[in-house]
Every structure is written in structure tokens, then in C-alpha cells.
XYZ file of C-alpha atoms in Angstrom:
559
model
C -12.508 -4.105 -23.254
C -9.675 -6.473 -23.362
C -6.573 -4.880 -24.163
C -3.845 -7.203 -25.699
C -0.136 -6.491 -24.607
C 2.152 -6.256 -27.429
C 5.137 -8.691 -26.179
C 3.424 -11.707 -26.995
C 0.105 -12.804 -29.049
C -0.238 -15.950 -26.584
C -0.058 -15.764 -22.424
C 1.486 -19.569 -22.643
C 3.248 -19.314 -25.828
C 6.533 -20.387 -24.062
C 7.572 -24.063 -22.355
C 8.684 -21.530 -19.124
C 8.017 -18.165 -17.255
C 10.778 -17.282 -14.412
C 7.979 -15.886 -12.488
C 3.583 -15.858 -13.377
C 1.630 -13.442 -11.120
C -1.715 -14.240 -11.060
C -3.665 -11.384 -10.163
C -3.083 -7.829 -11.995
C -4.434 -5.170 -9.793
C -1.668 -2.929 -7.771
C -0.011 -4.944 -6.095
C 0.667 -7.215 -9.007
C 1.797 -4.846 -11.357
C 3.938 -3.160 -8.864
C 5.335 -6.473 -8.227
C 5.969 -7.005 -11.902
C 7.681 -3.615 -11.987
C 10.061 -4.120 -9.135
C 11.195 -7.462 -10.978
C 11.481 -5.639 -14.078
C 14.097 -3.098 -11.966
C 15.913 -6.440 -11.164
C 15.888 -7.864 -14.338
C 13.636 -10.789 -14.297
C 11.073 -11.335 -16.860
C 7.248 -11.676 -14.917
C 3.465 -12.437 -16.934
C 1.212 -11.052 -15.163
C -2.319 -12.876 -15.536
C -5.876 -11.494 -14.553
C -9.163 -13.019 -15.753
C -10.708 -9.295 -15.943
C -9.737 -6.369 -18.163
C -7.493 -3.499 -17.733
C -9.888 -0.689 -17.682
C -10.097 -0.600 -13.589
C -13.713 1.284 -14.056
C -14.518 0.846 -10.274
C -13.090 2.784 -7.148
C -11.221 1.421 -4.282
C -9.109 2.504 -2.316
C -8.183 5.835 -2.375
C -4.802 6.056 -0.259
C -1.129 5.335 -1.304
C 0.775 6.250 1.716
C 3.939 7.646 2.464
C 6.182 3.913 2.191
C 4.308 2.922 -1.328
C 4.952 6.597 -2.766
C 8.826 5.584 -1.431
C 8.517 2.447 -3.434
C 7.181 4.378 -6.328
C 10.320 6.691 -6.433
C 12.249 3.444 -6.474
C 10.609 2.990 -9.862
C 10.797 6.269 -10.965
C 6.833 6.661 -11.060
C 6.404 9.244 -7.954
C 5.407 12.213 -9.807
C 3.263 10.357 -12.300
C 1.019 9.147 -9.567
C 1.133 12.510 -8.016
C -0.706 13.664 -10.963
C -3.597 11.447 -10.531
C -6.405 12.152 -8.647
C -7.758 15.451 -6.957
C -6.323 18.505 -8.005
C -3.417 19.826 -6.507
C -5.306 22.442 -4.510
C -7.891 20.502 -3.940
C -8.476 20.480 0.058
C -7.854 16.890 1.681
C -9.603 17.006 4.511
C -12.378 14.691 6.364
C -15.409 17.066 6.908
C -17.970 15.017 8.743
C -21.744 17.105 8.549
C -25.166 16.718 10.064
C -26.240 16.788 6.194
C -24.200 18.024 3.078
C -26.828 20.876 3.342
C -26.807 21.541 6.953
C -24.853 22.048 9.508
C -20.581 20.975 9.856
C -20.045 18.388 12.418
C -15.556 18.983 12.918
C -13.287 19.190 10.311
C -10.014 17.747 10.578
C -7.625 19.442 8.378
C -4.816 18.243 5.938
C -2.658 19.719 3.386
C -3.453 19.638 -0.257
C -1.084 17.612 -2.805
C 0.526 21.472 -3.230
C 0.706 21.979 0.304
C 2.646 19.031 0.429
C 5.246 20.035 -1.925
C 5.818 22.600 -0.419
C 6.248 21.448 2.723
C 9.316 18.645 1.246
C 11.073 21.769 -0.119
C 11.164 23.238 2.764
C 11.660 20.023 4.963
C 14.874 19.700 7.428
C 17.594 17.574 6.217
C 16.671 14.649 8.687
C 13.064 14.585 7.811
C 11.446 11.382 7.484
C 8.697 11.538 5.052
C 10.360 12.616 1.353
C 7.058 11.224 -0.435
C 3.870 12.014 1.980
C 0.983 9.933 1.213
C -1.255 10.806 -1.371
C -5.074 10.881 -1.740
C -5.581 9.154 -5.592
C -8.189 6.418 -5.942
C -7.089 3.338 -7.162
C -8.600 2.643 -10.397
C -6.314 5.858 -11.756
C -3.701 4.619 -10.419
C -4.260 1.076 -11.414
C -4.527 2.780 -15.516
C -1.681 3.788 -15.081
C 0.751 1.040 -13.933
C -0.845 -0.640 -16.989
C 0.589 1.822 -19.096
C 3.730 1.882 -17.521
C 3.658 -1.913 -17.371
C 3.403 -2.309 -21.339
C 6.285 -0.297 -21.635
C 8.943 -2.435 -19.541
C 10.816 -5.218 -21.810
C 10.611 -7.887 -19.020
C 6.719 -7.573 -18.167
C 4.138 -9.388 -20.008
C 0.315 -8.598 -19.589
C -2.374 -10.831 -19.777
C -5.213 -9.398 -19.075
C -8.666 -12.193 -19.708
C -6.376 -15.401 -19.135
C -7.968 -16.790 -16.164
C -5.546 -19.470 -14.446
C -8.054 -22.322 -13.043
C -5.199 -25.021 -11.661
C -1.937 -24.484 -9.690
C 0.036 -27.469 -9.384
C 3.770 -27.447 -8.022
C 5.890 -30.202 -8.190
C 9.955 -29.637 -6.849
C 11.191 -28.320 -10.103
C 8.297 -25.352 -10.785
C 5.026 -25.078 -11.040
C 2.225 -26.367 -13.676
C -0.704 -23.299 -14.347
C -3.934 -23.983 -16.775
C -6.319 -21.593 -17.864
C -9.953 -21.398 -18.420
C -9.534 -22.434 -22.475
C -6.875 -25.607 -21.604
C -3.973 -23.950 -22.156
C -0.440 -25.331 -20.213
C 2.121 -23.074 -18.678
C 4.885 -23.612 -16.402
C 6.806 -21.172 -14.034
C 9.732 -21.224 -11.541
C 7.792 -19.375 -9.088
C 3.936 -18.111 -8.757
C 2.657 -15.475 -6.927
C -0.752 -15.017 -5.783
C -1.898 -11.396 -5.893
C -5.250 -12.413 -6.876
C -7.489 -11.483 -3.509
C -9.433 -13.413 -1.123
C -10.778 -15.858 -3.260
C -8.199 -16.606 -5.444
C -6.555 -19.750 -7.159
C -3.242 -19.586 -5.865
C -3.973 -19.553 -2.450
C -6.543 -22.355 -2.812
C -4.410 -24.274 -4.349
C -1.587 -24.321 -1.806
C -4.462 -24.949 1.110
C -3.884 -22.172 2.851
C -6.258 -20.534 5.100
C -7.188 -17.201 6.654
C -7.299 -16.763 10.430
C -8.779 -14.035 12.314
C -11.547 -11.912 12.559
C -14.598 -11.885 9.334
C -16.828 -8.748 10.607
C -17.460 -5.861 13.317
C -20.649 -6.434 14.718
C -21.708 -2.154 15.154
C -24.346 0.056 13.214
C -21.874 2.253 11.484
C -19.412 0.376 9.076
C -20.134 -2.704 10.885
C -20.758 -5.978 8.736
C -21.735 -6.361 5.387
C -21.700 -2.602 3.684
C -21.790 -1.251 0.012
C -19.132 0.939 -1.811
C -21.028 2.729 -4.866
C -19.040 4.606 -7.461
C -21.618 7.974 -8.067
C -21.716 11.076 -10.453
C -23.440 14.449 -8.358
C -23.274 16.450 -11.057
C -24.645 19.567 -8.636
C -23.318 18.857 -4.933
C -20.070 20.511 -5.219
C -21.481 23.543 -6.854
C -24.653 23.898 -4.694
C -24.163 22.213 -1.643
C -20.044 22.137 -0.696
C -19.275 25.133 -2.303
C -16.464 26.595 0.124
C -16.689 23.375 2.140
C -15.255 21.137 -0.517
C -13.078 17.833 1.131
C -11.770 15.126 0.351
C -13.812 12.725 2.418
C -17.629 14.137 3.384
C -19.399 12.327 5.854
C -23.085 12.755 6.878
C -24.285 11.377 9.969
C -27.592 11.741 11.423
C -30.229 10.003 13.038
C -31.668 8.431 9.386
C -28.070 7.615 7.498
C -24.564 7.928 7.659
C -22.793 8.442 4.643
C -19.268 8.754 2.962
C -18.385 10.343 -0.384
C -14.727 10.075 -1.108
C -14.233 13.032 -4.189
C -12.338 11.077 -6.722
C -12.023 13.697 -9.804
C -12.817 16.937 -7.573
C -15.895 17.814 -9.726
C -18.395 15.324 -9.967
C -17.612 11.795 -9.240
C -17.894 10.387 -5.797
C -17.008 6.733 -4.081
C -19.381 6.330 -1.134
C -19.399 3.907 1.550
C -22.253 3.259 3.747
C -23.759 0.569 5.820
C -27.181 2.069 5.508
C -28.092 0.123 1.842
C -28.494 -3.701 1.770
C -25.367 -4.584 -0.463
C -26.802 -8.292 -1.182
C -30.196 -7.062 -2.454
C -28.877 -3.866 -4.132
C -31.434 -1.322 -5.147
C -29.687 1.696 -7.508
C -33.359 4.017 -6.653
C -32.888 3.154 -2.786
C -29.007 3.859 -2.922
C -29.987 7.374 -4.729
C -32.850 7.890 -1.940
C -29.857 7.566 0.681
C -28.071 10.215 -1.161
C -30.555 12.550 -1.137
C -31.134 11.764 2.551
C -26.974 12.895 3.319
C -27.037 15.724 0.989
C -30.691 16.858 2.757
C -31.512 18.262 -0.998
C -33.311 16.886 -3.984
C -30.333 16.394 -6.508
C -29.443 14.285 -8.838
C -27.613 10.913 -8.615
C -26.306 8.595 -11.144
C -25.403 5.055 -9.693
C -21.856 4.224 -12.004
C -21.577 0.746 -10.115
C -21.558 -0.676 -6.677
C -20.283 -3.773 -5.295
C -20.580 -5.312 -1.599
C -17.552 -4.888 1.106
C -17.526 -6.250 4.703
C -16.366 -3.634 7.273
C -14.389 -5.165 10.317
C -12.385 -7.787 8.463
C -9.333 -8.832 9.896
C -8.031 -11.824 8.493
C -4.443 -12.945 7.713
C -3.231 -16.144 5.395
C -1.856 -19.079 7.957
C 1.267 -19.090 5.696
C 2.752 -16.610 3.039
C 4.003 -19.374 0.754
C 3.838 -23.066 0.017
C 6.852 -24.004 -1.733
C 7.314 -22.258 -4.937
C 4.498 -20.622 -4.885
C 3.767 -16.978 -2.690
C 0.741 -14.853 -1.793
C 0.861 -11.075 -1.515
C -1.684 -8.475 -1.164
C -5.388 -9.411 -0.465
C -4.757 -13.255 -0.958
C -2.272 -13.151 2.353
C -4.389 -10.502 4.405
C -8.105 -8.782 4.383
C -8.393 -5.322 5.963
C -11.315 -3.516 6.326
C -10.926 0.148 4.885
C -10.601 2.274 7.909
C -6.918 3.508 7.944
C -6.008 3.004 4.406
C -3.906 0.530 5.113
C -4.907 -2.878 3.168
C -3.233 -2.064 -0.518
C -0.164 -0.453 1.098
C 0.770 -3.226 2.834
C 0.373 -5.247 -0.413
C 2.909 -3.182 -1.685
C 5.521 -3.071 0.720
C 4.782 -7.614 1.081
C 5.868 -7.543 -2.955
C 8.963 -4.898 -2.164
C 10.169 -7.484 0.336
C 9.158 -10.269 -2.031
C 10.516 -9.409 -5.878
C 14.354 -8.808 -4.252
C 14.449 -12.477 -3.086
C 12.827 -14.092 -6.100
C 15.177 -11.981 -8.433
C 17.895 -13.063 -5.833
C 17.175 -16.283 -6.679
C 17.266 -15.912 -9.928
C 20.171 -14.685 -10.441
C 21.863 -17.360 -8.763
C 23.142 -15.067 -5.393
C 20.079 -15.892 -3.429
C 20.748 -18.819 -0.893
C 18.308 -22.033 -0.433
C 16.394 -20.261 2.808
C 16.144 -16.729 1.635
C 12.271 -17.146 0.327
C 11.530 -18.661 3.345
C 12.023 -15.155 5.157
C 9.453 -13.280 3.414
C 6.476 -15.474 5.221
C 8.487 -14.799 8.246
C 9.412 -11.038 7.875
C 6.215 -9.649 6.527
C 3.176 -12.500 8.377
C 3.756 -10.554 11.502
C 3.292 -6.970 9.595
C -0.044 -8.726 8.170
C -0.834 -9.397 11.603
C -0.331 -5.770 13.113
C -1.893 -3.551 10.570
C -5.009 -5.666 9.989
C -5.369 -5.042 13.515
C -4.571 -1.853 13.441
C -7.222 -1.418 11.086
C -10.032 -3.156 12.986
C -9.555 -0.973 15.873
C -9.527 2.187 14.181
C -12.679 0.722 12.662
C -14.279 0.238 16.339
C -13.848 4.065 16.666
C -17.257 4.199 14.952
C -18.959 1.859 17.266
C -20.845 3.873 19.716
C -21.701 7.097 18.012
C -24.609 8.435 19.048
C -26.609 10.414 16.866
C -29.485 12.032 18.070
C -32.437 13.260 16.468
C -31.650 16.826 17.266
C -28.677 17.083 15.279
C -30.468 18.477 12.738
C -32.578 21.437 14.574
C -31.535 24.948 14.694
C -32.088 24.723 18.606
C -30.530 25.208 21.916
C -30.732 21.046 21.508
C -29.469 20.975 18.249
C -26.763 22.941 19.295
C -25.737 21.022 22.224
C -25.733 17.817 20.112
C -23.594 18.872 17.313
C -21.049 19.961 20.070
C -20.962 17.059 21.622
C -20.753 14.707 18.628
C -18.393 17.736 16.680
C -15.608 16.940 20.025
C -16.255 13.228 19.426
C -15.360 13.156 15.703
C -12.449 15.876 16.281
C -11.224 12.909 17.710
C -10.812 10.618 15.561
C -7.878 11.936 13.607
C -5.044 9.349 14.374
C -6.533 7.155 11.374
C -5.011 9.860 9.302
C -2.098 10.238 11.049
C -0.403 6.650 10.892
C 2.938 7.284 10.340
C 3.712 4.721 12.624
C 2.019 1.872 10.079
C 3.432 3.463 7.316
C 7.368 3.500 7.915
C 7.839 1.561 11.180
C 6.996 -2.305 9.852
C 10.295 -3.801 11.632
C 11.803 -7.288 10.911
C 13.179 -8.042 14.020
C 14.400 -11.299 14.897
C 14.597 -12.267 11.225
C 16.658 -15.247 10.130
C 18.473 -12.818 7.695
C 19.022 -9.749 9.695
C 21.876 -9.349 11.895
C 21.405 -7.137 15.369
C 23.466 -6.593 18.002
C 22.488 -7.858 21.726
C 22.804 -4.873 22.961
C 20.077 -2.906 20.387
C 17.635 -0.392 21.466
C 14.254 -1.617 19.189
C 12.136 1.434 18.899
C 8.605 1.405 20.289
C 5.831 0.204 17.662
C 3.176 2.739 17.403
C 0.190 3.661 15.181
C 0.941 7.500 15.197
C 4.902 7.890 15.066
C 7.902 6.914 13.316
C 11.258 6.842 15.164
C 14.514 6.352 12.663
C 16.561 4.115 14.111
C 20.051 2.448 12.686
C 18.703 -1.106 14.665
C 18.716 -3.368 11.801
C 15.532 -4.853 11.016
C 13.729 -1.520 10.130
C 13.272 0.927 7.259
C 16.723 2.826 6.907
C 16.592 5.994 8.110
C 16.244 8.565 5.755
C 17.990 11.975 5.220
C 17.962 14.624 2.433
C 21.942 15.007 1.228
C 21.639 18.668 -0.150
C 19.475 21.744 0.269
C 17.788 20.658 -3.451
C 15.172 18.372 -2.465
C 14.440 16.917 -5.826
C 15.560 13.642 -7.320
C 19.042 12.503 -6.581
C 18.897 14.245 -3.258
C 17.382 12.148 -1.185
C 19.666 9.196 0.287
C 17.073 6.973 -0.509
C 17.896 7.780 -4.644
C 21.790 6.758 -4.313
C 20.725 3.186 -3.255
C 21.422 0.789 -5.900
C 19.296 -2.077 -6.974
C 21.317 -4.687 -5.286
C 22.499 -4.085 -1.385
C 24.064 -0.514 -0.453
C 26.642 -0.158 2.025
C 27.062 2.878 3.590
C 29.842 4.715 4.873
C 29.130 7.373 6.965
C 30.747 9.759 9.132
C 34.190 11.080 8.161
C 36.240 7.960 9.015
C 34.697 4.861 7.970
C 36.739 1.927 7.238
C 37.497 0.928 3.734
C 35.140 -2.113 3.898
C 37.365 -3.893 1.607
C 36.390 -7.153 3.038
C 32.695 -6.871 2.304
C 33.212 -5.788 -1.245
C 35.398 -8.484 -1.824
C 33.237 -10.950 -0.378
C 30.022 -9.648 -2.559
C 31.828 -10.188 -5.622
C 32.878 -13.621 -4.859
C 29.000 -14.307 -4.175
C 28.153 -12.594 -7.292
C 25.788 -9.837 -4.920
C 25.536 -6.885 -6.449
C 26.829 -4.090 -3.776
C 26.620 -0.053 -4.142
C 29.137 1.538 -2.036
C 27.790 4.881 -0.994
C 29.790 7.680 1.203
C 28.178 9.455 3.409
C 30.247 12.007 5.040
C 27.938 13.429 6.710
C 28.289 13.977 10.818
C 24.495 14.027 11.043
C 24.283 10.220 8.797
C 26.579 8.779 11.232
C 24.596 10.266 14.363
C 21.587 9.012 12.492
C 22.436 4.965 11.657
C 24.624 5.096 15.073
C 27.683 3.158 13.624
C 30.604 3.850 10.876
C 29.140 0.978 8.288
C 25.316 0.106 7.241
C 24.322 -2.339 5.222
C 20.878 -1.581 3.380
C 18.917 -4.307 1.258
C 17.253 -4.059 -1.506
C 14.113 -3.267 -0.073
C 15.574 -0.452 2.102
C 15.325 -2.152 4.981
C 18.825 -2.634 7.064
C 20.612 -5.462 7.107
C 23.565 -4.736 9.395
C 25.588 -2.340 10.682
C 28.610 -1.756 12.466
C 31.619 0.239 13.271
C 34.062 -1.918 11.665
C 33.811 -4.657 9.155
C 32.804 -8.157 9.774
C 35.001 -10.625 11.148
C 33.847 -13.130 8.539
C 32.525 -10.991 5.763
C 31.474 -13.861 3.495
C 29.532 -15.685 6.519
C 27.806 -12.209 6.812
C 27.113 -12.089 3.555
C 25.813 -15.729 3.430
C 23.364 -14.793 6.610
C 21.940 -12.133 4.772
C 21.099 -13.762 1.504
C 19.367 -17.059 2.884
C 22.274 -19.533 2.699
């Protein structure tokens, strides 16, 4: 079902939109949300509906929970999905009936909490990630979405024609109608219009030639109305795979009762067969039980592939339209997240008049090379499946069956650092950016798929610290940021910085100054004075202000 938004009767009721999103999955709403923090009015458009009724991912890490305390929507997404003592770990069995493979363990959504209460003050991780598919997550940003003032949702208006020109950009939909917008932004996946219409291209690699999650696979979205009860009962997780010599299956729990999303490369996904799918099943689980096929739709496992360009002119791709990952990691959606965090700042920048004439010209350049590293960091966790052997004796209570499931239990013990990517999550780095500002003599951290190292080197996330012993909202530092660009004094003998705040109201750039007297802040950012943009990322730092404040400032907002 269509469901109108209440702002407006009409998607192009008005002569002009200061920004159209085409595209209204996450990473478009949450796009339209973080513009709606800056004050600038967004439509969002979607041919589809807004009920969401088929899983996808299932993982919204530990830098897009950040950006959803930024919004003040944390705790509401915490709420969705498993219970909160529901266990998250990837069990991998012979069958769901038979025998466990290795078990790599992770703390439930309670766990969690409790592990941020009791957290040091220098921790790095105030939101972990969090296991909650994405269509209930998707329901919800609707709702929250109809509830801003600046966000408009049109949900059935599909846009068939982009066409810029140097004052905006011209957008028609399927039924004639004529819109026009300062800026578009294409969050409207692999095949959509915007990106088409700027002729921009993917490069990189289509598919993973290997048996398991190798080429073209199918994701199914199944009710077992009797596997938890009679088959997982005490052996419940969040992701259950079954690998043996005739399948290899994953159910993802979704609801922790009955409803499953499974991926598997053992079904055909281009001559889809609901009673073959449900034979599969039965295969994994190694029991007769029942199966009811909800929906299914095809995927290709492998993908790596990146848009040649973020952005032609006015108009901007995020999410799947500037990069297709295949699943393994989690990491495809995130990164759509954190391209729009980087993203809505500069177009509301813009906007708003303190933006210079280069500054949207640095989100292509900041976040390509993030596009680049994760969707490879994604392939190769992928490969990890390539050469599993999986002997017929798996399955036989025998000195050979035995043996097997040893040797294949050590093999999948190992496989754990595609849950433990803390390194993708927090570390993306801008380095070398036209609108950060380093020092020569900066120490860069090391990039790495498994750990984060806070660092004060501008071009990275700021480093984050709790400021009391409370840790709720308002105690972490990354809640006393303000919308615009934070400076931070730290230490007990900053300068004044009367310089920069001068020079920031000239510009018209809205600047929070925040005191931090902490000893352990200053140790942390490694200077007296840190400049932190809007997207939390820093921008400068340094033990004494500027010589040329306003040239600083002009560097960092695109002039």
C-alpha cells in the first residue's frame, strides 16, 4: 500500500525543491533526516511503497548507530529487531538437527548495554553495532521521516528523466509531471535514474567465481514456525549456518521466533522454485518441518563495484548507486550512511550560503576512496568461503565423522574477523583532502580491517571519550557537538581562540565552542585546539590558533 505523506497532496506541486532524493530506502531517508537537522527542506521520491516487506541487510554498525545518536534515533532502532537477550552469535552446524560445527560468540543487545555502562572513559565504541534487519528499520525512519517539518515523502512517484542544466536540475515522473531542484541525489541502487543520467559507470569486480556464495545466489524471506522450538532449542543464534556435503545454508533470525532471511547459493535464483527452496530447507534443518516461502529475490555474491565518479555537477550518488558490495561483512548500507553524513553537511553548507564554490567537489574525493576499500574489504572476506571442504562424513556419528567436523569446526572458528571490523567501521580517513588541514609532520594511523586507533591526525573520525561516569545521553563528547563545526578546547590552558570565532561569524559558519578540560582529551587529540566538522570528522588542530583564521576557515569550507 501506498502511503501518502501529509505535507503535500502533490510530489511536484512547487516550481522548486532545495534538494530531491530519488531513492527512499536507508540511506535516503537518513539523508533526508540529517538535512532536516540542518535545516534544509528534502522530497524524498521512490517508485515503490513504504511498507519495506522484504529483508536485507541485517547490520547497522557501530559508525551508523553514531550517526543515529546524531539524530536522536539510537534507542529507537535499538528496539528493533531480536530481543534484547536474544544470543547474537554465528553458529555454523553439520544440519540444524545434527551436529555444531564452531560457534563464535557475541554479546546480546543487553550484553551490550551493559558493557557501555561499564566502559572506560576513553572507549571508542559508545553505540556498538546492532543486529536489526533492515526492513524494521527502514518502517521506522518512515515514521520518523513524516514527522520532520522539512522532509517530504513520496513514496510511488517514479522519476524517469534527470536533466541538469547550470542553474538546477529538471526531474519528470512516470505520469508527466515537471519538477525542478537545486541539487539531486541518487540513492536509488544499481540501476537507478540518477546515475544513468549523469553517465556514470561502475568499475570493478561483478562476481566470485566459488561454490559457496559465489555468483548469482538467492535471499528468501521464510516463516519456520517449529525450528526454534524443536530443532535450536538451547542453540538459538543469530546467524545459523548448515553446511554439508548436499547444501549450505544461512538463516539470519529476524523476529527471534519464527521468521528467518536465508541466503544460499544452492537454489537457482533466475528460475525460482518456492517447493525446491522449501526442499533445501528441509535438507539444512535434516527434519521434515514446515516452511512458508514470504518472498525471495536474486543477489550476486562477490560484487565489488564502485561508481567512476560520486557526482556530475549538481547532481550526487550515495549508497548502492555509487558502490555494490556483496553481503559478507555487513558493510554495503553502512557505508551508504556514513557517504550521506559526509554529503547532507556540504549541500546544507551550500545552502545556507557559508559553503564555498569547491566544497561539493570533496565528497567524490573524500568518500570514492572509502567506496573503494570496503567493497574490497568485503570481497575478500567473501573469498573466506572459497575452499571449504565438506565431506560426506560430516554427518556420521564416526571416528570419520568426528575427525571431519574437527577439522572444518577449526576452519570456521576462523573466520571471525568479518564480525570484528572495527577497523571498517570507525577508521574511514580523509587524508589528503582538499579541505582538511594536516601537519607535515603527522603520524596517519595504520588502516586495518580489525582495529580502530583514535588519533587527533585530522582527516579521521574524532576521537571519542565519555565526559562523566553517567554514560547516557549528554555524556558522551560526541553529544556536545553542535550541528555546525565544534572547536574544541582541551587541556587546562587552551588559548581563547578568539580569532577563529571571529572569523566564523564573519563567514556566517555556525561554530560550537566546547571546553574540554580534561588532561586525558588533550593527551587524546594531541594539541590544545581541534576543529571537528559536521560530520565528526576533524578538520584541524593545533596548539595555537591559526595565523590566518579566515584563510583556515575558507580551506575548510570549499572556497
Amino acid at each position: 500500500m501506498i502511503l501518502p505523506s501529509p505535507q503535500s497532496p502533490d510530489p511536484f506541486d512547487a516550481a522548486q525543491s532545495p534538494v530531491v532524493i530519488v531513492g527512499g530506502g536507508p540511506v535516503g531517508l537518513v539523508l533526508a533526516l540529517l538535512l532536516d537537522a540542518q535545516g534544509v527542506p528534502s522530497v524524498v521520491c521512490d517508485e515503490g511503497d513504504s511498507s519495506f516487506g522484504h529483508p536485507r541487510g541485517n547490520t547497522h554498525n557501530a559508525r551508523t548507530m553514531e550517526h543515529y545518536r546524531r539524530l536522536g534515533i539510537a534507542d529507537q532502532v535499538r528496539a528493533l529487531g531480536l530481543p534484547r537477550e536474544h544470543p547474537t552469535d554465528v553458529a555454523y552446524f553439520t544440519r540444524y538437527s545434527g551436529f555444531e560445527l564452531a560457534r563464535l560468540p557475541m554479546p546480546s543487545s543487553r550484553e551490550k548495554s551493559d558493557l557501555v555502562a561499564s566502559a572506560p572513559r576513553l572507549d571508542q565504541v559508545p553505540e556498538p553495532l546492532h543486529r536489526a534487519n533492515q526492513m524494521y528499520v527502514e518502517r521506522f525512519l518512515v515514521r520518523h521521516a513524516r514527522t520532520r517539518p522539512n522532509i517530504s515523502l513520496r513514496y510511488g512517484c517514479r522519476i524517469e528523466e534527470v536533466l541538469p542544466d547550470p542553474d538546477g536540475v529538471t526531474l519528470r515522473d512516470s505520469r508527466g509531471r515537471v519538477r525542478r531542484a537545486r541539487y539531486v541525489v541518487g540513492c536509488d541502487g544499481g540501476r537507478g535514474v540518477v546515475r544513468r543520467s549523469a553517465r556514470i559507470g561502475y568499475t570493478g569486480q561483478r562476481s566470485l567465481d566459488q561454490e559457496i556464495l559465489g555468483g548469482r545466489a538467492t535471499a528468501a524471506h521464510l516463516r519456520l514456525p517449529t525450528l526454534r522450538q524443536k530443532l535450536l532449542d538451547g542453540r538459538e543464534a543469530w546467524s545459523c549456518w548448515a553446511v554439508n556435503k548436499e547444501v549450505v545454508v544461512n538463516l539470519i533470525a529476524l523476529d527471534g521466533a519464527d521468521e528467518y532471511s536465508l541466503l544460499t547459493s544452492s537454489v537457482d535464483p533466475d528460475a525460482f522454485d518456492p517447493g525446491r527452496l522449501a526442499r533445501i530447507v528441509r535438507a539444512a534443518a535434516g527434519a521434515d518441518l514446515p516452511v512458508q516461502v514470504l518472498g525471495h529475490r536474486p543477489w550476486t555474491a562477490g560484487v565489488a563495484l564502485v561508481a567512476e565518479s560520486f557526482g556530475e555537477g549538481r547532481m550526487f550518488l550515495a549508497g548502492d548507486a555509487a558502490h555494490l558490495f556483496t553481503p559478507t561483512g555487513g558493510f554495503g548500507m553502512n557505508t551508504g550512511i556514513d557517504d550521506v553524513a559526509n554529503l547532507a553537511w556540504k549541500l546544507a553548507a551550500r545552502m545556507h550560503g557559508w559553503g564555498g564554490a569547491r566544497l561539493l567537489d570533496s565528497y567524490g574525493a573524500e568518500r570514492r576512496p572509502v567506496a573503494l576499500r570496503n567493497t574490497g574489504a568485503a570481497r575478500e572476506l567473501n573469498r573466506n568461503l572459497a575452499d571449504i571442504a565438506r565431506p560426506a562424513a560430516l554427518d556420521l556419528d564416526s571416528a570419520a565423522g568426528r575427525a571431519a567436523r574437527a577439522e572444518l569446526g577449526t576452519r570456521l572458528a576462523g573466520l571471525g574477523e568479518q564480525f570484528a571490523s572495527v577497523g571498517v567501521q570507525l577508521g574511514a580517513r580523509y587524508d589528503g583532502s582538499a579541505i582538511v588541514v594536516g601537519e607535515d609532520s603527522d603520524d596517519v594511523p595504520p588502516d586495518s580491517l580489525t582495529r580502530y586507533t583514535p588519533s587527533g591526525v585530522p582527516g579521521g573520525r574524532a576521537p571519542h571519550l565519555w565526559l562523566n561516569g553517567v554514560r547516557g545521553h549528554g555524556s558522551s563528547l560526541f553529544d556536545r557537538l553542535g550541528p555546525g563545526f565544534t572547536l574544541l578546547r582541551l587541556g587546562g590552558s587552551a588559548p581563547r581562540a578568539d580569532a577563529l570565532r571571529s572569523a566564523a561569524a564573519d563567514r556566517g559558519v555556525p561554530l560550537t565552542v566546547l571546553d574540554v578540560p580534561d588532561p586525558a582529551a588533550r593527551e587524546l587529540y594531541g594539541r590544545d585546539l581541534a576543529l571537528v566538522r559536521p560530520d565528526q570528522h576533524l578538520a584541524w588542530r593545533g596548539d595555537r590558533e591559526p595565523g590566518d583564521a579566515d584563510a583556515l576557515l575558507g580551506r575548510l569550507v570549499g572556497d
